[in-house]
PDB file of C-alpha atoms and ligand atoms in Angstrom:
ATOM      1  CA  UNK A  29      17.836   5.122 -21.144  1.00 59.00           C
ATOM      2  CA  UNK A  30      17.672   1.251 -20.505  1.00 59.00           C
ATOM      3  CA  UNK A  31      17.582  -1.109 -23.558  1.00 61.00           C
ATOM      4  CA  UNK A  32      14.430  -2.361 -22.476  1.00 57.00           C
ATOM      5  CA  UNK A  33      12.954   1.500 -22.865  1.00 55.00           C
ATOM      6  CA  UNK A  34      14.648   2.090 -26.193  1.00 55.00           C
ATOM      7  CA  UNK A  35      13.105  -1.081 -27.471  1.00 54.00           C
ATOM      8  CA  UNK A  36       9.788  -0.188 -26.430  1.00 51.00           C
ATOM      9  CA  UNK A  37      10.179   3.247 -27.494  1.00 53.00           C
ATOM     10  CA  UNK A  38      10.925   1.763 -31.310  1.00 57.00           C
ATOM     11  CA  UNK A  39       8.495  -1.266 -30.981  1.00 57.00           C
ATOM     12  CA  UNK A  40       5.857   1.188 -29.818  1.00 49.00           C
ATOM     13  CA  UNK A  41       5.732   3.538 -32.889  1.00 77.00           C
ATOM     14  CA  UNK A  42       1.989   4.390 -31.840  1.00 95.00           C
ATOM     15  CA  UNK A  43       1.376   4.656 -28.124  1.00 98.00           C
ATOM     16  CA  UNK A  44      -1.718   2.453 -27.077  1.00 98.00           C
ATOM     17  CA  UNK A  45      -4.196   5.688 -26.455  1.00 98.00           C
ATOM     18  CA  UNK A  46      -6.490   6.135 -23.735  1.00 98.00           C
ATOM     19  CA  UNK A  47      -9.099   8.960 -24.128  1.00 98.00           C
ATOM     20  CA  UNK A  48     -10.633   9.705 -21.213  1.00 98.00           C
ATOM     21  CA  UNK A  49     -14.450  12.097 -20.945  1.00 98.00           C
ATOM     22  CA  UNK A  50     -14.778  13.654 -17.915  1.00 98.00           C
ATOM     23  CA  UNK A  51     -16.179  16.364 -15.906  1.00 98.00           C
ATOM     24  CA  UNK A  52     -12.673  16.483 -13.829  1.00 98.00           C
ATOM     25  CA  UNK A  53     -10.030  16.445 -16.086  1.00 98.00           C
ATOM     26  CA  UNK A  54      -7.297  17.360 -13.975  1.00 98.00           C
ATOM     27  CA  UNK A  55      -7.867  14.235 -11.723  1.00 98.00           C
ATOM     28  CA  UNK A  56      -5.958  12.649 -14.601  1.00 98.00           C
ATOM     29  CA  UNK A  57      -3.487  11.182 -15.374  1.00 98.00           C
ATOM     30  CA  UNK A  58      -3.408  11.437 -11.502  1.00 98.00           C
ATOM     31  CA  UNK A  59      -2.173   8.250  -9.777  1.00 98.00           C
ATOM     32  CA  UNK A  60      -0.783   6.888 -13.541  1.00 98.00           C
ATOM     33  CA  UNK A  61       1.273   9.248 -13.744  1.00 98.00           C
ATOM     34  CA  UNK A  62       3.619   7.602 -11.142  1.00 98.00           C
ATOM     35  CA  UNK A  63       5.597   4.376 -10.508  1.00 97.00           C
ATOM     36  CA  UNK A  64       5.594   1.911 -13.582  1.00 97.00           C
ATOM     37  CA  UNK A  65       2.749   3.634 -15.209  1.00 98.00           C
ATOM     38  CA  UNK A  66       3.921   6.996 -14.719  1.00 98.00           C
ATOM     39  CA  UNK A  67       7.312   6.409 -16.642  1.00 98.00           C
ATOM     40  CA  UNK A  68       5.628   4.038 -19.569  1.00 98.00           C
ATOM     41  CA  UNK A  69       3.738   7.708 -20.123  1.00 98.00           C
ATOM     42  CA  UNK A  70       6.969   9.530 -20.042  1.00 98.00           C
ATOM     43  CA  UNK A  71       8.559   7.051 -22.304  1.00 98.00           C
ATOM     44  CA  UNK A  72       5.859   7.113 -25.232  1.00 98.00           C
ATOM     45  CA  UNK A  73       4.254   3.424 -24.375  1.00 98.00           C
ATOM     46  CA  UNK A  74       0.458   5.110 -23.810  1.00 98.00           C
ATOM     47  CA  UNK A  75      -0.867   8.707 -24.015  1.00 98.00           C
ATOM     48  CA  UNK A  76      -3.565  10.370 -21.837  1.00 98.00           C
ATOM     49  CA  UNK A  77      -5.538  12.498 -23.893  1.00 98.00           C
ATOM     50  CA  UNK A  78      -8.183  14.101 -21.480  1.00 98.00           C
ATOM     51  CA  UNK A  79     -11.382  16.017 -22.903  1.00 98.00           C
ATOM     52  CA  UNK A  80     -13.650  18.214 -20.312  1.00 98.00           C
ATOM     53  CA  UNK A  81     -17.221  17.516 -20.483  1.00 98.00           C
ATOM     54  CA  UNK A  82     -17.752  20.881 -19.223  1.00 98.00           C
ATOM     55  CA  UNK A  83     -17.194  22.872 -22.495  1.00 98.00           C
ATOM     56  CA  UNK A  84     -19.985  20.947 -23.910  1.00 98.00           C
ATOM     57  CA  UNK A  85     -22.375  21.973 -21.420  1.00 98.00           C
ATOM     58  CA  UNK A  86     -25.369  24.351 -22.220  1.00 98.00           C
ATOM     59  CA  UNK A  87     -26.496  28.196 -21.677  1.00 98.00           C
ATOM     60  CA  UNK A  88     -24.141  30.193 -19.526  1.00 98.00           C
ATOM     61  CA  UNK A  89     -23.975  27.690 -16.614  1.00 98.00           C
ATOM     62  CA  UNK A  90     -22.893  24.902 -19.220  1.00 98.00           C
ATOM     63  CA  UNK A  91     -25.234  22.558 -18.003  1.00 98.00           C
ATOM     64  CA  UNK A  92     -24.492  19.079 -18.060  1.00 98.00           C
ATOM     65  CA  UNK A  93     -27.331  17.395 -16.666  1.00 97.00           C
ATOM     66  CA  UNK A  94     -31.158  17.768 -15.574  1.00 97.00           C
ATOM     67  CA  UNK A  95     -33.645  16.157 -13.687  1.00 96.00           C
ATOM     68  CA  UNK A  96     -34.696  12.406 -14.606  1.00 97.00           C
ATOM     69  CA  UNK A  97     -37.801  12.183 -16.236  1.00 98.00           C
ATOM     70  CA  UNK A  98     -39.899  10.104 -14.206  1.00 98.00           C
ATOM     71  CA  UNK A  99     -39.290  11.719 -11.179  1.00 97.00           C
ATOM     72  CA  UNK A 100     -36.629  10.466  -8.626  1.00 96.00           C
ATOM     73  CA  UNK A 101     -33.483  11.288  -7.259  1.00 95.00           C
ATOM     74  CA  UNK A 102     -29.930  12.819  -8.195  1.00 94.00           C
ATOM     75  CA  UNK A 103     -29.601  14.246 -12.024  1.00 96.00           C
ATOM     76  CA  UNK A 104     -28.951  12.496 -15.042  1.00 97.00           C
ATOM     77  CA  UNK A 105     -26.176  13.525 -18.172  1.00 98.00           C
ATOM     78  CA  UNK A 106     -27.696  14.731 -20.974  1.00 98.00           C
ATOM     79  CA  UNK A 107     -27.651  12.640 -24.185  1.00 98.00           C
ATOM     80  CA  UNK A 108     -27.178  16.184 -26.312  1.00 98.00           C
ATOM     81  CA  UNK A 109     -23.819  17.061 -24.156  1.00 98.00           C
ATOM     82  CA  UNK A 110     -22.391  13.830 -23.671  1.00 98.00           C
ATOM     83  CA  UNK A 111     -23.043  13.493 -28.411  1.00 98.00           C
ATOM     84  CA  UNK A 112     -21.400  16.682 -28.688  1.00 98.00           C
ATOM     85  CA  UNK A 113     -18.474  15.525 -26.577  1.00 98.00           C
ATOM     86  CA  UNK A 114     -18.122  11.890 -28.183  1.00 98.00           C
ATOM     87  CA  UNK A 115     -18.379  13.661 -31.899  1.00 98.00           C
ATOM     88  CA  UNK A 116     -14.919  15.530 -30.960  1.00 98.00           C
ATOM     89  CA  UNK A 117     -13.225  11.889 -29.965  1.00 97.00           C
ATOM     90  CA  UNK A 118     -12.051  11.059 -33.649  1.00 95.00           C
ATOM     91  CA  UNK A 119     -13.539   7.153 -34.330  1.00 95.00           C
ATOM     92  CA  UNK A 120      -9.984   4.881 -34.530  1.00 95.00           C
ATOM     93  CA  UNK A 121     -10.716   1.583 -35.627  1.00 95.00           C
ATOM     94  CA  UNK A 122      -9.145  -1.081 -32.631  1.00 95.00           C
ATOM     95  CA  UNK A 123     -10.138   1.470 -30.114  1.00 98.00           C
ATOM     96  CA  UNK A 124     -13.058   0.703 -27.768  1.00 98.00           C
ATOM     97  CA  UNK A 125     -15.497   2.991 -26.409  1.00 98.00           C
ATOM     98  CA  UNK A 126     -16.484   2.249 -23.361  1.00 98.00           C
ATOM     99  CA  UNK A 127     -19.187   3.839 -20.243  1.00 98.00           C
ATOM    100  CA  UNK A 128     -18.012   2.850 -16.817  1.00 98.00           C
ATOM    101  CA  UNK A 129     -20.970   2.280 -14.782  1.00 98.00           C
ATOM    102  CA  UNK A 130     -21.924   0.341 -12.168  1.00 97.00           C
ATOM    103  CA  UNK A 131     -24.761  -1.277 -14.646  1.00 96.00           C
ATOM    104  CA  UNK A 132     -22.343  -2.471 -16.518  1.00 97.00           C
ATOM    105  CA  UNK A 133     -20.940  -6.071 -17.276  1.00 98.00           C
ATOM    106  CA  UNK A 134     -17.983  -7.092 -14.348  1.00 98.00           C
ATOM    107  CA  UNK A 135     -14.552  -6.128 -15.603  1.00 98.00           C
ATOM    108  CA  UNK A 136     -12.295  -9.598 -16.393  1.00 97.00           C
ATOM    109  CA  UNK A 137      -8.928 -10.001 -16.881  1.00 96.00           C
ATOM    110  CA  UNK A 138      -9.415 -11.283 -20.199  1.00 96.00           C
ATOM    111  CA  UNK A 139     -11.304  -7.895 -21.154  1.00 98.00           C
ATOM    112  CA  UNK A 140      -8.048  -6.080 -20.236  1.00 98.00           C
ATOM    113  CA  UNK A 141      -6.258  -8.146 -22.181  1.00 97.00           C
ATOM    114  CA  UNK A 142      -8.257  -7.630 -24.978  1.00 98.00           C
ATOM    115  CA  UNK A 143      -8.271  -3.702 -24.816  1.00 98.00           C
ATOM    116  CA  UNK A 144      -4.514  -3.981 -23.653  1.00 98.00           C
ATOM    117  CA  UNK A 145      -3.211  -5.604 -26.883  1.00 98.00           C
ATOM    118  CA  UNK A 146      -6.000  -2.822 -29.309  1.00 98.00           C
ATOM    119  CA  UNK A 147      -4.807   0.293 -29.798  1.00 98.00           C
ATOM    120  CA  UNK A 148      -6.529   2.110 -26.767  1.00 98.00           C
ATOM    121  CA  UNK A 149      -9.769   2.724 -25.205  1.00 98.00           C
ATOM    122  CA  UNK A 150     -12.209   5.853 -25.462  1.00 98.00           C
ATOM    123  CA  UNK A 151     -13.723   5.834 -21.459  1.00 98.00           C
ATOM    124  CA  UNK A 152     -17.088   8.206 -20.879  1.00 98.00           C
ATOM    125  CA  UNK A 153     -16.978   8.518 -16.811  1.00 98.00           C
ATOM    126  CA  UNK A 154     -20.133   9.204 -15.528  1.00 93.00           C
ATOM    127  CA  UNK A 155     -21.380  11.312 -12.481  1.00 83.00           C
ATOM    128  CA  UNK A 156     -24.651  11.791 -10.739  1.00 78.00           C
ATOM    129  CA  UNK A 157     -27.460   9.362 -11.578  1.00 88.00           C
ATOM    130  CA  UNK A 158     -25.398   8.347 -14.449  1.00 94.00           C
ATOM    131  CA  UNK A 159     -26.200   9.124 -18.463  1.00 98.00           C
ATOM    132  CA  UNK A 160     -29.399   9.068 -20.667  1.00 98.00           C
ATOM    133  CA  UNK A 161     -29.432   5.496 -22.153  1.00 98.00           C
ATOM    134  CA  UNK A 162     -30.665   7.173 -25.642  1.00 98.00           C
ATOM    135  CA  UNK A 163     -26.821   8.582 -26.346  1.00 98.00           C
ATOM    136  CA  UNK A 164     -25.380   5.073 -24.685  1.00 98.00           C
ATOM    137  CA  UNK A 165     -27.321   3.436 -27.352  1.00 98.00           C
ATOM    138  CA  UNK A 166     -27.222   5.717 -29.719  1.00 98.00           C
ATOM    139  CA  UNK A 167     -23.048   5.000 -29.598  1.00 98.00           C
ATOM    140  CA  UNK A 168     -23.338   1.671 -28.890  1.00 98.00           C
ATOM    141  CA  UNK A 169     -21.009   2.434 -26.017  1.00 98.00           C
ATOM    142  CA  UNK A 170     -19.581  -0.840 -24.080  1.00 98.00           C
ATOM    143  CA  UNK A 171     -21.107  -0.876 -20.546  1.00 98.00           C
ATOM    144  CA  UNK A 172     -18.310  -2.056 -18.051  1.00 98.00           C
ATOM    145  CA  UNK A 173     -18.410  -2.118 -13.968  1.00 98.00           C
ATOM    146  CA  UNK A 174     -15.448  -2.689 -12.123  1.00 98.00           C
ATOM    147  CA  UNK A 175     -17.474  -4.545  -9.139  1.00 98.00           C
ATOM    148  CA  UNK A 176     -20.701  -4.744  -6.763  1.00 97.00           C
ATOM    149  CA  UNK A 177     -20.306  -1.510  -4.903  1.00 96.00           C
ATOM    150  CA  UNK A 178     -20.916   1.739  -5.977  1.00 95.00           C
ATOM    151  CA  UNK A 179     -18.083   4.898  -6.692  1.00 96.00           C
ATOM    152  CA  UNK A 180     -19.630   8.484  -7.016  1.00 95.00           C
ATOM    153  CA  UNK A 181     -18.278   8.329 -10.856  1.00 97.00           C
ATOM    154  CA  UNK A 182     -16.353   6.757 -13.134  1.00 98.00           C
ATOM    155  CA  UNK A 183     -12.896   8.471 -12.720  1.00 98.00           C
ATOM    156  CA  UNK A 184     -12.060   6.029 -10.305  1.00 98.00           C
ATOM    157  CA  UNK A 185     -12.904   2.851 -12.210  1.00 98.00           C
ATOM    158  CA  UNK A 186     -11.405   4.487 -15.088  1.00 98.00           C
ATOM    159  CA  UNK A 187      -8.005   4.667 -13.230  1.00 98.00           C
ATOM    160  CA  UNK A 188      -8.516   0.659 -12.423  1.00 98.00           C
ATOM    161  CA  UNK A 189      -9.295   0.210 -15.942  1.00 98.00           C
ATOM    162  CA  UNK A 190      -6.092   1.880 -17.720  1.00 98.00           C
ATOM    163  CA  UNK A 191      -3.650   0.520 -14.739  1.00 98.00           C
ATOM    164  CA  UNK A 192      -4.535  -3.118 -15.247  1.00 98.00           C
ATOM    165  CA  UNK A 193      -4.332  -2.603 -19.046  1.00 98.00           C
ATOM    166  CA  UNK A 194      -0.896  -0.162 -19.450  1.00 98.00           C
ATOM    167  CA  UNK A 195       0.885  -3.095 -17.009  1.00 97.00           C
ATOM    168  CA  UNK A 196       0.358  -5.729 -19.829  1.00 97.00           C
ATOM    169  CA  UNK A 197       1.686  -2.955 -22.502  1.00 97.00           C
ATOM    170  CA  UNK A 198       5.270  -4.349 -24.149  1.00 97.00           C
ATOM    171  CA  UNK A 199       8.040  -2.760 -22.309  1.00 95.00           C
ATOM    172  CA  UNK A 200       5.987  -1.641 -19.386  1.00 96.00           C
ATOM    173  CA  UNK A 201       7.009  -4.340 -17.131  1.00 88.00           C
ATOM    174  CA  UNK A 202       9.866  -7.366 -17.418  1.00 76.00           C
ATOM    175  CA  UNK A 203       9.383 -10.425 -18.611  1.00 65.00           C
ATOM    176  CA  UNK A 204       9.022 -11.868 -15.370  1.00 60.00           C
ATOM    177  CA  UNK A 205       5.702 -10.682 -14.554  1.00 65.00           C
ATOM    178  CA  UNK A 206       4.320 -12.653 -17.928  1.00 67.00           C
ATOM    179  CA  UNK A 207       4.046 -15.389 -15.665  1.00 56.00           C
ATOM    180  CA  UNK A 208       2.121 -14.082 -12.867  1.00 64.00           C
ATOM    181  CA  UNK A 209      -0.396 -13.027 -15.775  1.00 62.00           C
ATOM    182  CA  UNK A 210      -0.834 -16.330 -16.981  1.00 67.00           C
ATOM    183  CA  UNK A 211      -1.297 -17.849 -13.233  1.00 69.00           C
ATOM    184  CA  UNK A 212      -3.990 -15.704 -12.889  1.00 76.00           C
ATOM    185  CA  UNK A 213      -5.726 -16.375 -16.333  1.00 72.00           C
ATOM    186  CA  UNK A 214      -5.714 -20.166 -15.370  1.00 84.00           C
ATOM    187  CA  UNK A 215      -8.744 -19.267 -12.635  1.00 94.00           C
ATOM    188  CA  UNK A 216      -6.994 -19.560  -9.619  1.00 97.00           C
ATOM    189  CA  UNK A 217      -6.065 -16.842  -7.092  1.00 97.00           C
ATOM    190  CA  UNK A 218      -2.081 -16.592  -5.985  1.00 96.00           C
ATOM    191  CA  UNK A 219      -0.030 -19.138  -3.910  1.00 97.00           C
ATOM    192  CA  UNK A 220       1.663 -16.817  -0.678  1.00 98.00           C
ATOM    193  CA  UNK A 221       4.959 -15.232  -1.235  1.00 98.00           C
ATOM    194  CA  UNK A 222       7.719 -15.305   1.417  1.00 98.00           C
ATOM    195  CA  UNK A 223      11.163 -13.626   1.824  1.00 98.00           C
ATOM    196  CA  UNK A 224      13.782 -13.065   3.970  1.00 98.00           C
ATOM    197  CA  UNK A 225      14.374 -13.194   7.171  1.00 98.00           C
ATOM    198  CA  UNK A 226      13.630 -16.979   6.911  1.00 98.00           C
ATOM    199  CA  UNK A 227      12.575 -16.458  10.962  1.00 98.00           C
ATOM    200  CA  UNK A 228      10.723 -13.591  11.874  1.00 98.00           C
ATOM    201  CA  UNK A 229       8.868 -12.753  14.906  1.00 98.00           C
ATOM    202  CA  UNK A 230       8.420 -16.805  15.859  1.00 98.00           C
ATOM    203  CA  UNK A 231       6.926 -17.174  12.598  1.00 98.00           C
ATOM    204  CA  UNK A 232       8.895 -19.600   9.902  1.00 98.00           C
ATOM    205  CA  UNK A 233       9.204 -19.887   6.119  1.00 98.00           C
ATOM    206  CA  UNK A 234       7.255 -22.696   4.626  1.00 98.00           C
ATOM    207  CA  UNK A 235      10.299 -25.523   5.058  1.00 98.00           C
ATOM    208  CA  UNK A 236       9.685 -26.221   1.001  1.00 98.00           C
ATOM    209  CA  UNK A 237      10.510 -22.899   0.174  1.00 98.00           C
ATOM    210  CA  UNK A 238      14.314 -23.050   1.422  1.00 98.00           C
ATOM    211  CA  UNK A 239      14.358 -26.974   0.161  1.00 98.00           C
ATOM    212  CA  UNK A 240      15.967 -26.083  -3.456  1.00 98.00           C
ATOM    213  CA  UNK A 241      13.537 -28.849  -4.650  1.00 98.00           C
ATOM    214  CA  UNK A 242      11.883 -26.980  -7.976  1.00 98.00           C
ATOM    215  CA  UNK A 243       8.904 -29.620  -8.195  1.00 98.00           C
ATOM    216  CA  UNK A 244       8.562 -29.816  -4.261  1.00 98.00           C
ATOM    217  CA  UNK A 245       8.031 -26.029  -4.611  1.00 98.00           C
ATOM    218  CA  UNK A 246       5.805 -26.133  -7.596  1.00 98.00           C
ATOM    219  CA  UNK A 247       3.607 -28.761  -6.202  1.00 98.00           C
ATOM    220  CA  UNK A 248       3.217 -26.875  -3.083  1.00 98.00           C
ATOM    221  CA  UNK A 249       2.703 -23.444  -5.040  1.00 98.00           C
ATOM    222  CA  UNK A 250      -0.155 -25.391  -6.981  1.00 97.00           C
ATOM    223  CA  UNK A 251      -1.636 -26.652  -3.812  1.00 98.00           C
ATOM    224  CA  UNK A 252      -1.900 -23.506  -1.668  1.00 98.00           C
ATOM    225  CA  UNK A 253      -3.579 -21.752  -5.343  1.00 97.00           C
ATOM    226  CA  UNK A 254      -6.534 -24.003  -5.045  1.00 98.00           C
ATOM    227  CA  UNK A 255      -6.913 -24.462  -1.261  1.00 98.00           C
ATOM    228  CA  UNK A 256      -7.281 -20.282  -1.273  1.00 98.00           C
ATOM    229  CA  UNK A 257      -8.938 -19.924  -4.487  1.00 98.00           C
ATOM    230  CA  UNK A 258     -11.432 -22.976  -3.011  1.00 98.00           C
ATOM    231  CA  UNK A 259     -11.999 -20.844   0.493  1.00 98.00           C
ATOM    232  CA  UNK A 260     -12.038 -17.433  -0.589  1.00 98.00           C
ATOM    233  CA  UNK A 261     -13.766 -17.828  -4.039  1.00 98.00           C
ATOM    234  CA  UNK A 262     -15.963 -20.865  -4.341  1.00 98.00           C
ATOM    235  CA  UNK A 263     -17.249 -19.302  -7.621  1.00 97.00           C
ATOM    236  CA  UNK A 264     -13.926 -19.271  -9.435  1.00 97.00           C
ATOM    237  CA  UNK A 265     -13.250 -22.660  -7.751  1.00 98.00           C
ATOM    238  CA  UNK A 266     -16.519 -24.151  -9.569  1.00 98.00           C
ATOM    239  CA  UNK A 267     -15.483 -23.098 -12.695  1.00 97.00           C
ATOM    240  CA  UNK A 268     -11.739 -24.524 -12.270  1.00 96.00           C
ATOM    241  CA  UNK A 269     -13.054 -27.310 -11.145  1.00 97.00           C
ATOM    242  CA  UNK A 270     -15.693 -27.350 -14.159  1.00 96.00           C
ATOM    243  CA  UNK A 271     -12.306 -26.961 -16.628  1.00 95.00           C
ATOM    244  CA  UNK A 272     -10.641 -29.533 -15.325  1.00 94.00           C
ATOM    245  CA  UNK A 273     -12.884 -32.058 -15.655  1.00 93.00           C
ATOM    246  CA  UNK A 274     -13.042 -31.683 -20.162  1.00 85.00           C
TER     247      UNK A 274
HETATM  248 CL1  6GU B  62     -17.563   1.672 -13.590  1.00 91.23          CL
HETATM  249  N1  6GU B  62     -18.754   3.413 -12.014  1.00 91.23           N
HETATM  250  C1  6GU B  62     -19.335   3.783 -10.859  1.00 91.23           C
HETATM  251  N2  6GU B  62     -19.785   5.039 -10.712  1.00 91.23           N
HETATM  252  N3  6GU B  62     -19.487   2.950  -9.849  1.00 91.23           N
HETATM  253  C2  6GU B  62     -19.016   1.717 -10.017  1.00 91.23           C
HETATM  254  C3  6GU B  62     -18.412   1.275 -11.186  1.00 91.23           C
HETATM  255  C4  6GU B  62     -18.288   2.172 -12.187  1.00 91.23           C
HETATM  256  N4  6GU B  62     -18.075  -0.012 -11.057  1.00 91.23           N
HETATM  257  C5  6GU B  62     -18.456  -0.347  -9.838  1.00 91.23           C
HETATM  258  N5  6GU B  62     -19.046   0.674  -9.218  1.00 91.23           N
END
């Protein structure tokens, strides 16, 4: 084991705990359970505890869901299942329980921040229609959408969810990265990366890259942040734009 891993391992007493409700457990820990993720599980950074929603269900079918009152499409979670399932999640203090659903408030990188340094997140994923607001409320369960499109439940978001958050975990990732982090909390989207070969396929490396000139380099990293950020997302451009002006 490296030091970096035994260090975590004793920082980490308590691994940052992610509790996920779903209807198909085994799709987790799924794609966390590889690559940087995958080994910050096996090392005792986080824990996936998984609960079936299924169990909860009713009569011999173990119904989760029904019809939607009002008429419509597609079936809806029933508050009664979804209770009984929440009541087994013990209540943690510094944990938040959250619904991913589409109706939800857009995902930030300062949210995962905020989760990532509690001590874990409870995350209901929803299928179907989605779940009766009554239990939502009832729980006052954080709403959270990971963008404008729609997923056909909340598994998937919930995988977004835990990757961007066990990345910022201590020992999960070098020191390095740090940086990157806080490039991205100023507002602006990346400058482009290069590497070798310095020539490939008639195409060159920016000349400022191979210059050795630190400033040159930063100045030219700072430039090519705002020219994308200004093209390809005029609403965090505004807002830079707004910040920089107080
Ligand atoms: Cl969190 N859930 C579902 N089902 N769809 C989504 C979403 C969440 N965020 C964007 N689309």
């Amino acid at each position: 084991m490296t030091g970096v891993k035994k260090w975590a391992l004793d920082m980490a007493c308590v691994p940052w705990q992610a509790t996920i409700l779903t209807l198909f457990p085994t799709m987790f820990p799924g794609p966390l359970g590889q690559s940087l993720a995958g080994r910050a599980l096996k090392n005792g950074i986080w824990s996936c505890q998984v609960e079936d929603l299924r169990p909860y269900g009713l009569g011999s079918h173990r119904a989760v869901d029904d019809a939607p009152f009002g008429g419509g499409a597609g079936m809806v979670m029933r508050p009664d299942v979804v209770d009984a399932a929440l009541k087994a999640i013990p209540v943690k203090k510094g944990v938040s329980r959250i619904y991913l659903t589409p109706r939800g408030r857009p995902l930030l990188q300062q949210d995962i921040q905020h989760y990532a340094h509690s001590a874990g997140v409870v995350l209901l994923c929803g299928r179907f229609e989605g779940v009766d607001e009554r239990v939502l409320e009832a729980y006052n369960l954080e709403q959270v959408s990971i963008g404008d499109y729609v997923l056909s439940g909340g598994e998937v978001a919930a995988f977004v969810l835990l990757d961007a958050c066990i990345r910022l975990l201590p020992g999960v990732i070098g020191c390095e990265q740090s940086s990157v982090e806080e490039s991205f909390s100023k507002g602006l989207l990346e400058y482009p990366h290069y590497t070798r070969p310095a020539q490939w396929e008639g195409r060159d490396v920016p000349e400022v890259l191979l210059s050795g000139n630190h400033a040159a380099i930063a100045a030219w990293r700072q430039a090519q942040a705002e020219a994308v950020t200004k093209q390809r997302r005029p609403d965090l451009w505004s807002a830079w734009v707004e910040r920089s002006k107080k």
